[in-house]
Amino acid sequence: MQAFDAAHCIALTGVPRSGTTLACTLLNAGADVVALAEPLSPHTWPLPRADRLAWVLSEFVRMRMRCLEQGSAPTRQRQGRRVDNFFRDEQGRRIWDAEVAELPLGKPLSTDFVLAIKHNAAFLALLPELTRWLPVVAVVRNPLRVLASWNSIDLPVSQGYLPVAEQTDDALRAALAAHTDVHDRQLVAMDWCFAAIARARDTCAVVRYETMVADGGRDLSTRCGVPSSGAPVATPRQVHDPLQRHAANTIRMFARRLLDAPGAWRVFYSEADVLALLPEA
C-alpha cells in the first residue's frame, strides 16, 4: 500500500451547514485537486478514538490510490452529479437528496494531486489528533445563519444532536443529554463545533463562508495550498440564505438566544455580525 502522504492530503471540516460542501465544489473546479464530500460512513468507523484516527489516515491512502488507479471515487452526489448542497427545494421544504456513489473524476491527475476529504462533526471530534498528522481546513459561518439552517432541515442537528461526534466525545453526549429543550441542545451543539475549531485555530486554517462566497474560493484555495480556479459563486443554490425561510420574530428569537449566552462563535464573529442580519422592525 502507498505510504501516507500528508503533504498532499487535506481534512476539510467545519460547523454543519457552514458551506463545506460548497468548498468541495470550489476545490474540485481546480486542476490536480479532488475534494470528496463525505465518502466515508462515520457510523462504521472504529469506536476507540485512537483506532478512528488510524483508520481515517488509512482511508486517505486508499482514496488516493483509488483516484489514481480507477479515475473515480465515492462522494455524495445527486443523479450522477456532484452537488454543492445536499438539500433541494420541494414545495417550500428542504429535502435531503444526496447519496454516496462512485463518480468519475473527469480530469487527469498527477501523482502529486491534492486530495481533500470533507466530514464535519466526525472530523471536528478528532481535530486535536488530525492536526498533528495532516493539514486541516475548517469552515465557519455566521452563527445566526447556521442556526436558521439547522431549523429548516431534517437532520439530527435540527433536534440538537451530533450522533457521529457523540460516539467519540462522551462529554458532548452528556452535555446534550442534560437538556430537554431542542433550542438549548442546538446552542450546546453549536458551541461544541465552534469551540473545537477555536481550540485548533493555531494548527488549522479557518475559512469564513462569507469570504468564500465573496471571493469565489480564492482564500479557500490559498489556505489549502492549491491554485484558485477562479470559479464564480453566483447560483441561487450556492448563495441560499436560510434566514429567508423563517419569520422575522423567529429570527429575532434565534438571535436573542445566541446573544444571551456565551458561545465560542464569538471567537470568529462579533455580536454586531449577528445583529446586522436581523430583519427591520
PDB file of C-alpha atoms in Angstrom:
ATOM      1  CA  MET A   1       0.000   0.000   0.000  1.00  0.00           C
ATOM      2  CA  GLN A   2       1.108   3.539  -0.746  1.00  0.00           C
ATOM      3  CA  ALA A   3       2.549   5.346   2.288  1.00  0.00           C
ATOM      4  CA  PHE A   4       0.550   8.115   3.924  1.00  0.00           C
ATOM      5  CA  ASP A   5       1.474  11.432   2.296  1.00  0.00           C
ATOM      6  CA  ALA A   6       0.294  14.308   4.482  1.00  0.00           C
ATOM      7  CA  ALA A   7       1.709  16.893   2.072  1.00  0.00           C
ATOM      8  CA  HIS A   8      -0.964  16.055  -0.485  1.00  0.00           C
ATOM      9  CA  CYS A   9      -3.938  15.445   1.811  1.00  0.00           C
ATOM     10  CA  ILE A  10      -6.378  17.855   3.444  1.00  0.00           C
ATOM     11  CA  ALA A  11      -9.033  17.140   6.044  1.00  0.00           C
ATOM     12  CA  LEU A  12     -11.882  19.530   5.311  1.00  0.00           C
ATOM     13  CA  THR A  13     -14.318  20.141   8.145  1.00  0.00           C
ATOM     14  CA  GLY A  14     -16.484  22.810   9.680  1.00  0.00           C
ATOM     15  CA  VAL A  15     -19.639  23.709  11.518  1.00  0.00           C
ATOM     16  CA  PRO A  16     -22.505  21.694   9.976  1.00  0.00           C
ATOM     17  CA  ARG A  17     -24.323  23.784   7.330  1.00  0.00           C
ATOM     18  CA  SER A  18     -21.443  26.247   7.113  1.00  0.00           C
ATOM     19  CA  GLY A  19     -20.614  25.703   3.456  1.00  0.00           C
ATOM     20  CA  THR A  20     -18.176  22.789   3.466  1.00  0.00           C
ATOM     21  CA  THR A  21     -19.983  21.145   0.552  1.00  0.00           C
ATOM     22  CA  LEU A  22     -19.660  24.360  -1.430  1.00  0.00           C
ATOM     23  CA  ALA A  23     -15.968  24.329  -0.511  1.00  0.00           C
ATOM     24  CA  CYS A  24     -15.693  20.894  -2.146  1.00  0.00           C
ATOM     25  CA  THR A  25     -17.323  22.257  -5.299  1.00  0.00           C
ATOM     26  CA  LEU A  26     -14.884  25.154  -5.490  1.00  0.00           C
ATOM     27  CA  LEU A  27     -11.840  22.945  -4.874  1.00  0.00           C
ATOM     28  CA  ASN A  28     -12.965  20.392  -7.453  1.00  0.00           C
ATOM     29  CA  ALA A  29     -13.006  23.138 -10.087  1.00  0.00           C
ATOM     30  CA  GLY A  30      -9.228  23.333  -9.820  1.00  0.00           C
ATOM     31  CA  ALA A  31      -6.754  21.190 -11.701  1.00  0.00           C
ATOM     32  CA  ASP A  32      -4.994  18.339  -9.887  1.00  0.00           C
ATOM     33  CA  VAL A  33      -7.344  18.633  -6.887  1.00  0.00           C
ATOM     34  CA  VAL A  34     -10.004  16.157  -5.789  1.00  0.00           C
ATOM     35  CA  ALA A  35     -12.406  17.049  -2.984  1.00  0.00           C
ATOM     36  CA  LEU A  36     -14.683  14.253  -1.804  1.00  0.00           C
ATOM     37  CA  ALA A  37     -17.837  15.077   0.139  1.00  0.00           C
ATOM     38  CA  GLU A  38     -18.422  12.594   2.965  1.00  0.00           C
ATOM     39  CA  PRO A  39     -17.184   9.477   1.156  1.00  0.00           C
ATOM     40  CA  LEU A  40     -16.707   7.561   4.414  1.00  0.00           C
ATOM     41  CA  SER A  41     -19.540   6.290   6.579  1.00  0.00           C
ATOM     42  CA  PRO A  42     -18.714   7.520  10.104  1.00  0.00           C
ATOM     43  CA  HIS A  43     -21.190   5.097  11.666  1.00  0.00           C
ATOM     44  CA  THR A  44     -18.912   2.241  10.568  1.00  0.00           C
ATOM     45  CA  TRP A  45     -15.701   3.802  11.891  1.00  0.00           C
ATOM     46  CA  PRO A  46     -13.898   2.001  14.728  1.00  0.00           C
ATOM     47  CA  LEU A  47     -15.180   3.207  18.096  1.00  0.00           C
ATOM     48  CA  PRO A  48     -11.921   3.674  20.077  1.00  0.00           C
ATOM     49  CA  ARG A  49     -10.582   7.164  19.401  1.00  0.00           C
ATOM     50  CA  ALA A  50      -7.037   6.059  18.550  1.00  0.00           C
ATOM     51  CA  ASP A  51      -8.366   3.427  16.158  1.00  0.00           C
ATOM     52  CA  ARG A  52     -10.589   6.018  14.479  1.00  0.00           C
ATOM     53  CA  LEU A  53      -7.632   8.261  13.742  1.00  0.00           C
ATOM     54  CA  ALA A  54      -5.552   5.433  12.293  1.00  0.00           C
ATOM     55  CA  TRP A  55      -8.498   4.310  10.172  1.00  0.00           C
ATOM     56  CA  VAL A  56      -9.090   7.814   8.789  1.00  0.00           C
ATOM     57  CA  LEU A  57      -5.444   8.137   7.788  1.00  0.00           C
ATOM     58  CA  SER A  58      -5.552   4.740   6.092  1.00  0.00           C
ATOM     59  CA  GLU A  59      -8.666   5.842   4.184  1.00  0.00           C
ATOM     60  CA  PHE A  60      -6.800   8.860   2.822  1.00  0.00           C
ATOM     61  CA  VAL A  61      -4.196   6.452   1.450  1.00  0.00           C
ATOM     62  CA  ARG A  62      -6.849   4.167  -0.012  1.00  0.00           C
ATOM     63  CA  MET A  63      -8.781   7.018  -1.609  1.00  0.00           C
ATOM     64  CA  ARG A  64      -5.636   8.456  -3.205  1.00  0.00           C
ATOM     65  CA  MET A  65      -4.839   5.094  -4.770  1.00  0.00           C
ATOM     66  CA  ARG A  66      -8.428   4.737  -5.942  1.00  0.00           C
ATOM     67  CA  CYS A  67      -8.365   8.134  -7.621  1.00  0.00           C
ATOM     68  CA  LEU A  68      -5.092   7.385  -9.402  1.00  0.00           C
ATOM     69  CA  GLU A  69      -5.840   3.796 -10.389  1.00  0.00           C
ATOM     70  CA  GLN A  70      -9.554   3.974 -11.187  1.00  0.00           C
ATOM     71  CA  GLY A  71     -10.082   7.633 -12.058  1.00  0.00           C
ATOM     72  CA  SER A  72     -13.146   7.654  -9.812  1.00  0.00           C
ATOM     73  CA  ALA A  73     -14.019   7.852  -6.130  1.00  0.00           C
ATOM     74  CA  PRO A  74     -17.064   7.812  -3.840  1.00  0.00           C
ATOM     75  CA  THR A  75     -18.652  11.142  -2.943  1.00  0.00           C
ATOM     76  CA  ARG A  76     -22.099  12.472  -2.209  1.00  0.00           C
ATOM     77  CA  GLN A  77     -23.989  13.080  -5.434  1.00  0.00           C
ATOM     78  CA  ARG A  78     -27.422  13.502  -6.920  1.00  0.00           C
ATOM     79  CA  GLN A  79     -28.341  11.579 -10.091  1.00  0.00           C
ATOM     80  CA  GLY A  80     -24.711  11.088 -11.036  1.00  0.00           C
ATOM     81  CA  ARG A  81     -23.645  14.678 -10.458  1.00  0.00           C
ATOM     82  CA  ARG A  82     -21.748  16.361  -7.658  1.00  0.00           C
ATOM     83  CA  VAL A  83     -23.796  18.861  -5.691  1.00  0.00           C
ATOM     84  CA  ASP A  84     -22.911  21.971  -3.691  1.00  0.00           C
ATOM     85  CA  ASN A  85     -25.810  21.437  -1.291  1.00  0.00           C
ATOM     86  CA  PHE A  86     -27.172  18.113  -0.031  1.00  0.00           C
ATOM     87  CA  PHE A  87     -30.701  19.523   0.175  1.00  0.00           C
ATOM     88  CA  ARG A  88     -33.094  20.505  -2.594  1.00  0.00           C
ATOM     89  CA  ASP A  89     -36.240  22.570  -2.505  1.00  0.00           C
ATOM     90  CA  GLU A  90     -39.556  20.793  -2.905  1.00  0.00           C
ATOM     91  CA  GLN A  91     -42.824  22.637  -2.357  1.00  0.00           C
ATOM     92  CA  GLY A  92     -41.285  25.005   0.155  1.00  0.00           C
ATOM     93  CA  ARG A  93     -39.433  22.283   2.069  1.00  0.00           C
ATOM     94  CA  ARG A  94     -35.742  21.418   2.209  1.00  0.00           C
ATOM     95  CA  ILE A  95     -35.411  17.737   1.308  1.00  0.00           C
ATOM     96  CA  TRP A  96     -32.225  15.673   1.768  1.00  0.00           C
ATOM     97  CA  ASP A  97     -31.226  14.396  -1.647  1.00  0.00           C
ATOM     98  CA  ALA A  98     -27.600  13.278  -1.836  1.00  0.00           C
ATOM     99  CA  GLU A  99     -26.229   9.755  -1.656  1.00  0.00           C
ATOM    100  CA  VAL A 100     -22.686   8.427  -1.705  1.00  0.00           C
ATOM    101  CA  ALA A 101     -21.805   6.835  -5.041  1.00  0.00           C
ATOM    102  CA  GLU A 102     -18.744   6.214  -7.192  1.00  0.00           C
ATOM    103  CA  LEU A 103     -18.253   9.088  -9.635  1.00  0.00           C
ATOM    104  CA  PRO A 104     -15.685   9.633 -12.393  1.00  0.00           C
ATOM    105  CA  LEU A 105     -13.227  12.387 -11.556  1.00  0.00           C
ATOM    106  CA  GLY A 106     -13.350  13.741 -15.098  1.00  0.00           C
ATOM    107  CA  LYS A 107      -9.776  15.018 -15.197  1.00  0.00           C
ATOM    108  CA  PRO A 108      -6.229  13.684 -15.320  1.00  0.00           C
ATOM    109  CA  LEU A 109      -4.249  13.638 -12.108  1.00  0.00           C
ATOM    110  CA  SER A 110      -0.565  13.734 -11.356  1.00  0.00           C
ATOM    111  CA  THR A 111       0.850  11.524  -8.643  1.00  0.00           C
ATOM    112  CA  ASP A 112       1.161  14.686  -6.537  1.00  0.00           C
ATOM    113  CA  PHE A 113      -2.520  15.652  -6.765  1.00  0.00           C
ATOM    114  CA  VAL A 114      -4.149  17.074  -3.650  1.00  0.00           C
ATOM    115  CA  LEU A 115      -6.914  15.041  -2.034  1.00  0.00           C
ATOM    116  CA  ALA A 116      -9.376  16.770   0.289  1.00  0.00           C
ATOM    117  CA  ILE A 117     -11.916  14.707   2.200  1.00  0.00           C
ATOM    118  CA  LYS A 118     -14.806  16.519   3.858  1.00  0.00           C
ATOM    119  CA  HIS A 119     -16.554  15.373   7.030  1.00  0.00           C
ATOM    120  CA  ASN A 120     -17.942  17.841   9.549  1.00  0.00           C
ATOM    121  CA  ALA A 121     -18.758  16.547  13.034  1.00  0.00           C
ATOM    122  CA  ALA A 122     -16.707  13.364  12.578  1.00  0.00           C
ATOM    123  CA  PHE A 123     -13.505  15.284  11.830  1.00  0.00           C
ATOM    124  CA  LEU A 124     -14.249  18.001  14.412  1.00  0.00           C
ATOM    125  CA  ALA A 125     -14.324  15.292  17.079  1.00  0.00           C
ATOM    126  CA  LEU A 126     -10.823  14.209  16.033  1.00  0.00           C
ATOM    127  CA  LEU A 127      -9.364  17.688  15.446  1.00  0.00           C
ATOM    128  CA  PRO A 128      -6.586  17.660  18.050  1.00  0.00           C
ATOM    129  CA  GLU A 129      -5.120  14.465  16.591  1.00  0.00           C
ATOM    130  CA  LEU A 130      -5.868  15.215  12.936  1.00  0.00           C
ATOM    131  CA  THR A 131      -3.955  18.484  13.002  1.00  0.00           C
ATOM    132  CA  ARG A 132      -0.836  16.618  14.132  1.00  0.00           C
ATOM    133  CA  TRP A 133      -0.945  14.367  11.096  1.00  0.00           C
ATOM    134  CA  LEU A 134      -2.193  16.395   8.146  1.00  0.00           C
ATOM    135  CA  PRO A 135      -3.358  19.845   7.082  1.00  0.00           C
ATOM    136  CA  VAL A 136      -6.866  20.695   8.270  1.00  0.00           C
ATOM    137  CA  VAL A 137      -9.134  23.400   6.847  1.00  0.00           C
ATOM    138  CA  ALA A 138     -12.243  24.352   8.848  1.00  0.00           C
ATOM    139  CA  VAL A 139     -15.169  26.427   7.577  1.00  0.00           C
ATOM    140  CA  VAL A 140     -17.207  28.708   9.843  1.00  0.00           C
ATOM    141  CA  ARG A 141     -20.322  30.769   9.129  1.00  0.00           C
ATOM    142  CA  ASN A 142     -22.305  33.482  10.867  1.00  0.00           C
ATOM    143  CA  PRO A 143     -23.964  31.595  13.749  1.00  0.00           C
ATOM    144  CA  LEU A 144     -27.374  33.157  13.119  1.00  0.00           C
ATOM    145  CA  ARG A 145     -27.454  31.745   9.589  1.00  0.00           C
ATOM    146  CA  VAL A 146     -26.207  28.389  10.879  1.00  0.00           C
ATOM    147  CA  LEU A 147     -28.979  28.274  13.464  1.00  0.00           C
ATOM    148  CA  ALA A 148     -31.554  29.259  10.846  1.00  0.00           C
ATOM    149  CA  SER A 149     -30.311  26.483   8.569  1.00  0.00           C
ATOM    150  CA  TRP A 150     -30.419  23.877  11.337  1.00  0.00           C
ATOM    151  CA  ASN A 151     -34.063  24.774  11.883  1.00  0.00           C
ATOM    152  CA  SER A 152     -35.046  24.492   8.231  1.00  0.00           C
ATOM    153  CA  ILE A 153     -33.863  20.940   7.520  1.00  0.00           C
ATOM    154  CA  ASP A 154     -34.433  17.420   8.807  1.00  0.00           C
ATOM    155  CA  LEU A 155     -31.165  16.169  10.297  1.00  0.00           C
ATOM    156  CA  PRO A 156     -30.153  15.106  13.821  1.00  0.00           C
ATOM    157  CA  VAL A 157     -28.635  18.546  14.377  1.00  0.00           C
ATOM    158  CA  SER A 158     -32.116  20.008  13.865  1.00  0.00           C
ATOM    159  CA  GLN A 159     -33.016  18.266  17.122  1.00  0.00           C
ATOM    160  CA  GLY A 160     -29.780  19.340  18.763  1.00  0.00           C
ATOM    161  CA  TYR A 161     -27.797  16.136  18.329  1.00  0.00           C
ATOM    162  CA  LEU A 162     -24.458  15.300  16.686  1.00  0.00           C
ATOM    163  CA  PRO A 163     -24.545  11.466  16.720  1.00  0.00           C
ATOM    164  CA  VAL A 164     -21.214  10.905  14.985  1.00  0.00           C
ATOM    165  CA  ALA A 165     -19.370  13.316  17.285  1.00  0.00           C
ATOM    166  CA  GLU A 166     -21.152  11.924  20.338  1.00  0.00           C
ATOM    167  CA  GLN A 167     -19.669   8.499  19.552  1.00  0.00           C
ATOM    168  CA  THR A 168     -16.205  10.000  20.077  1.00  0.00           C
ATOM    169  CA  ASP A 169     -16.875  12.686  22.686  1.00  0.00           C
ATOM    170  CA  ASP A 170     -18.518  11.445  25.891  1.00  0.00           C
ATOM    171  CA  ALA A 171     -18.635  14.956  27.373  1.00  0.00           C
ATOM    172  CA  LEU A 172     -20.598  16.237  24.385  1.00  0.00           C
ATOM    173  CA  ARG A 173     -23.061  13.372  24.637  1.00  0.00           C
ATOM    174  CA  ALA A 174     -23.622  14.074  28.331  1.00  0.00           C
ATOM    175  CA  ALA A 175     -23.995  17.821  27.761  1.00  0.00           C
ATOM    176  CA  LEU A 176     -26.649  17.309  25.097  1.00  0.00           C
ATOM    177  CA  ALA A 177     -28.497  14.698  27.153  1.00  0.00           C
ATOM    178  CA  ALA A 178     -28.745  17.182  30.023  1.00  0.00           C
ATOM    179  CA  HIS A 179     -31.132  19.386  28.044  1.00  0.00           C
ATOM    180  CA  THR A 180     -34.737  18.647  27.106  1.00  0.00           C
ATOM    181  CA  ASP A 181     -35.276  21.814  25.064  1.00  0.00           C
ATOM    182  CA  VAL A 182     -34.337  21.478  21.390  1.00  0.00           C
ATOM    183  CA  HIS A 183     -33.036  25.027  21.113  1.00  0.00           C
ATOM    184  CA  ASP A 184     -30.887  24.625  24.215  1.00  0.00           C
ATOM    185  CA  ARG A 185     -29.338  21.491  22.713  1.00  0.00           C
ATOM    186  CA  GLN A 186     -28.706  23.317  19.463  1.00  0.00           C
ATOM    187  CA  LEU A 187     -26.777  26.008  21.309  1.00  0.00           C
ATOM    188  CA  VAL A 188     -24.721  23.329  23.076  1.00  0.00           C
ATOM    189  CA  ALA A 189     -24.016  21.611  19.756  1.00  0.00           C
ATOM    190  CA  MET A 190     -23.100  24.882  18.070  1.00  0.00           C
ATOM    191  CA  ASP A 191     -20.810  25.890  20.907  1.00  0.00           C
ATOM    192  CA  TRP A 192     -19.079  22.497  20.712  1.00  0.00           C
ATOM    193  CA  CYS A 193     -18.468  22.914  16.956  1.00  0.00           C
ATOM    194  CA  PHE A 194     -17.103  26.450  17.160  1.00  0.00           C
ATOM    195  CA  ALA A 195     -15.079  25.604  20.283  1.00  0.00           C
ATOM    196  CA  ALA A 196     -13.406  22.651  18.565  1.00  0.00           C
ATOM    197  CA  ILE A 197     -12.292  24.930  15.734  1.00  0.00           C
ATOM    198  CA  ALA A 198     -11.299  27.731  18.100  1.00  0.00           C
ATOM    199  CA  ARG A 199      -9.041  25.398  20.085  1.00  0.00           C
ATOM    200  CA  ALA A 200      -7.352  24.222  16.887  1.00  0.00           C
ATOM    201  CA  ARG A 201      -7.116  27.559  15.085  1.00  0.00           C
ATOM    202  CA  ASP A 202      -3.351  27.814  15.646  1.00  0.00           C
ATOM    203  CA  THR A 203      -2.826  24.472  13.908  1.00  0.00           C
ATOM    204  CA  CYS A 204      -5.519  24.531  11.223  1.00  0.00           C
ATOM    205  CA  ALA A 205      -6.663  27.024   8.598  1.00  0.00           C
ATOM    206  CA  VAL A 206     -10.035  28.667   9.221  1.00  0.00           C
ATOM    207  CA  VAL A 207     -12.123  29.897   6.281  1.00  0.00           C
ATOM    208  CA  ARG A 208     -15.211  32.063   6.667  1.00  0.00           C
ATOM    209  CA  TYR A 209     -18.171  31.154   4.476  1.00  0.00           C
ATOM    210  CA  GLU A 210     -18.791  34.816   3.774  1.00  0.00           C
ATOM    211  CA  THR A 211     -15.283  35.254   2.383  1.00  0.00           C
ATOM    212  CA  MET A 212     -15.535  32.054   0.354  1.00  0.00           C
ATOM    213  CA  VAL A 213     -18.682  33.299  -1.380  1.00  0.00           C
ATOM    214  CA  ALA A 214     -17.370  36.824  -1.879  1.00  0.00           C
ATOM    215  CA  ASP A 215     -14.047  35.847  -3.458  1.00  0.00           C
ATOM    216  CA  GLY A 216     -15.092  32.703  -5.335  1.00  0.00           C
ATOM    217  CA  GLY A 217     -12.921  30.470  -3.167  1.00  0.00           C
ATOM    218  CA  ARG A 218      -9.593  32.259  -3.586  1.00  0.00           C
ATOM    219  CA  ASP A 219      -8.925  32.431   0.154  1.00  0.00           C
ATOM    220  CA  LEU A 220     -10.015  28.798   0.474  1.00  0.00           C
ATOM    221  CA  SER A 221      -7.585  27.737  -2.261  1.00  0.00           C
ATOM    222  CA  THR A 222      -4.752  29.709  -0.696  1.00  0.00           C
ATOM    223  CA  ARG A 223      -5.311  28.095   2.679  1.00  0.00           C
ATOM    224  CA  CYS A 224      -5.467  24.664   1.013  1.00  0.00           C
ATOM    225  CA  GLY A 225      -2.226  25.386  -0.817  1.00  0.00           C
ATOM    226  CA  VAL A 226      -3.712  24.891  -4.293  1.00  0.00           C
ATOM    227  CA  PRO A 227      -4.167  27.283  -7.239  1.00  0.00           C
ATOM    228  CA  SER A 228      -7.517  29.066  -7.292  1.00  0.00           C
ATOM    229  CA  SER A 229      -9.884  28.005 -10.069  1.00  0.00           C
ATOM    230  CA  GLY A 230     -11.453  31.448 -10.141  1.00  0.00           C
ATOM    231  CA  ALA A 231     -14.859  29.774 -10.280  1.00  0.00           C
ATOM    232  CA  PRO A 232     -17.652  32.278  -9.604  1.00  0.00           C
ATOM    233  CA  VAL A 233     -20.090  31.703  -6.761  1.00  0.00           C
ATOM    234  CA  ALA A 234     -23.325  33.114  -8.111  1.00  0.00           C
ATOM    235  CA  THR A 235     -26.016  30.470  -8.459  1.00  0.00           C
ATOM    236  CA  PRO A 236     -29.127  30.751  -6.233  1.00  0.00           C
ATOM    237  CA  ARG A 237     -28.407  27.382  -4.617  1.00  0.00           C
ATOM    238  CA  GLN A 238     -24.889  28.377  -3.677  1.00  0.00           C
ATOM    239  CA  VAL A 239     -25.891  31.680  -2.064  1.00  0.00           C
ATOM    240  CA  HIS A 240     -29.087  30.355  -0.486  1.00  0.00           C
ATOM    241  CA  ASP A 241     -29.909  32.324   2.660  1.00  0.00           C
ATOM    242  CA  PRO A 242     -31.571  30.158   5.344  1.00  0.00           C
ATOM    243  CA  LEU A 243     -32.866  33.288   7.073  1.00  0.00           C
ATOM    244  CA  GLN A 244     -35.395  33.664   4.275  1.00  0.00           C
ATOM    245  CA  ARG A 245     -37.149  30.509   5.495  1.00  0.00           C
ATOM    246  CA  HIS A 246     -38.135  31.960   8.851  1.00  0.00           C
ATOM    247  CA  ALA A 247     -40.482  34.668  10.049  1.00  0.00           C
ATOM    248  CA  ALA A 248     -38.934  37.840  11.438  1.00  0.00           C
ATOM    249  CA  ASN A 249     -39.932  37.043  15.035  1.00  0.00           C
ATOM    250  CA  THR A 250     -38.324  33.595  14.745  1.00  0.00           C
ATOM    251  CA  ILE A 251     -35.064  35.104  13.502  1.00  0.00           C
ATOM    252  CA  ARG A 252     -35.097  37.541  16.420  1.00  0.00           C
ATOM    253  CA  MET A 253     -35.648  34.616  18.807  1.00  0.00           C
ATOM    254  CA  PHE A 254     -32.644  32.789  17.347  1.00  0.00           C
ATOM    255  CA  ALA A 255     -30.528  35.937  17.709  1.00  0.00           C
ATOM    256  CA  ARG A 256     -31.669  36.542  21.293  1.00  0.00           C
ATOM    257  CA  ARG A 257     -30.694  33.016  22.289  1.00  0.00           C
ATOM    258  CA  LEU A 258     -27.281  33.428  20.678  1.00  0.00           C
ATOM    259  CA  LEU A 259     -26.594  36.808  22.255  1.00  0.00           C
ATOM    260  CA  ASP A 260     -27.894  35.916  25.719  1.00  0.00           C
ATOM    261  CA  ALA A 261     -25.493  33.017  26.159  1.00  0.00           C
ATOM    262  CA  PRO A 262     -21.719  32.657  25.981  1.00  0.00           C
ATOM    263  CA  GLY A 263     -20.577  30.903  22.847  1.00  0.00           C
ATOM    264  CA  ALA A 264     -17.328  30.026  21.088  1.00  0.00           C
ATOM    265  CA  TRP A 265     -18.753  31.540  17.893  1.00  0.00           C
ATOM    266  CA  ARG A 266     -17.631  34.866  19.365  1.00  0.00           C
ATOM    267  CA  VAL A 267     -14.036  33.891  18.550  1.00  0.00           C
ATOM    268  CA  PHE A 268     -14.866  34.298  14.861  1.00  0.00           C
ATOM    269  CA  TYR A 269     -17.882  36.634  14.767  1.00  0.00           C
ATOM    270  CA  SER A 270     -18.969  39.669  16.756  1.00  0.00           C
ATOM    271  CA  GLU A 271     -22.359  40.483  18.197  1.00  0.00           C
ATOM    272  CA  ALA A 272     -22.551  43.157  15.503  1.00  0.00           C
ATOM    273  CA  ASP A 273     -22.251  40.429  12.855  1.00  0.00           C
ATOM    274  CA  VAL A 274     -25.340  38.766  14.293  1.00  0.00           C
ATOM    275  CA  LEU A 275     -27.298  41.978  14.760  1.00  0.00           C
ATOM    276  CA  ALA A 276     -26.565  43.031  11.176  1.00  0.00           C
ATOM    277  CA  LEU A 277     -28.677  40.105   9.927  1.00  0.00           C
ATOM    278  CA  LEU A 278     -31.790  40.955  11.922  1.00  0.00           C
ATOM    279  CA  PRO A 279     -34.839  41.971   9.882  1.00  0.00           C
ATOM    280  CA  GLU A 280     -36.014  45.532  10.196  1.00  0.00           C
ATOM    281  CA  ALA A 281     -38.676  46.100  12.816  1.00  0.00           C
TER     282      ALA A 281
END
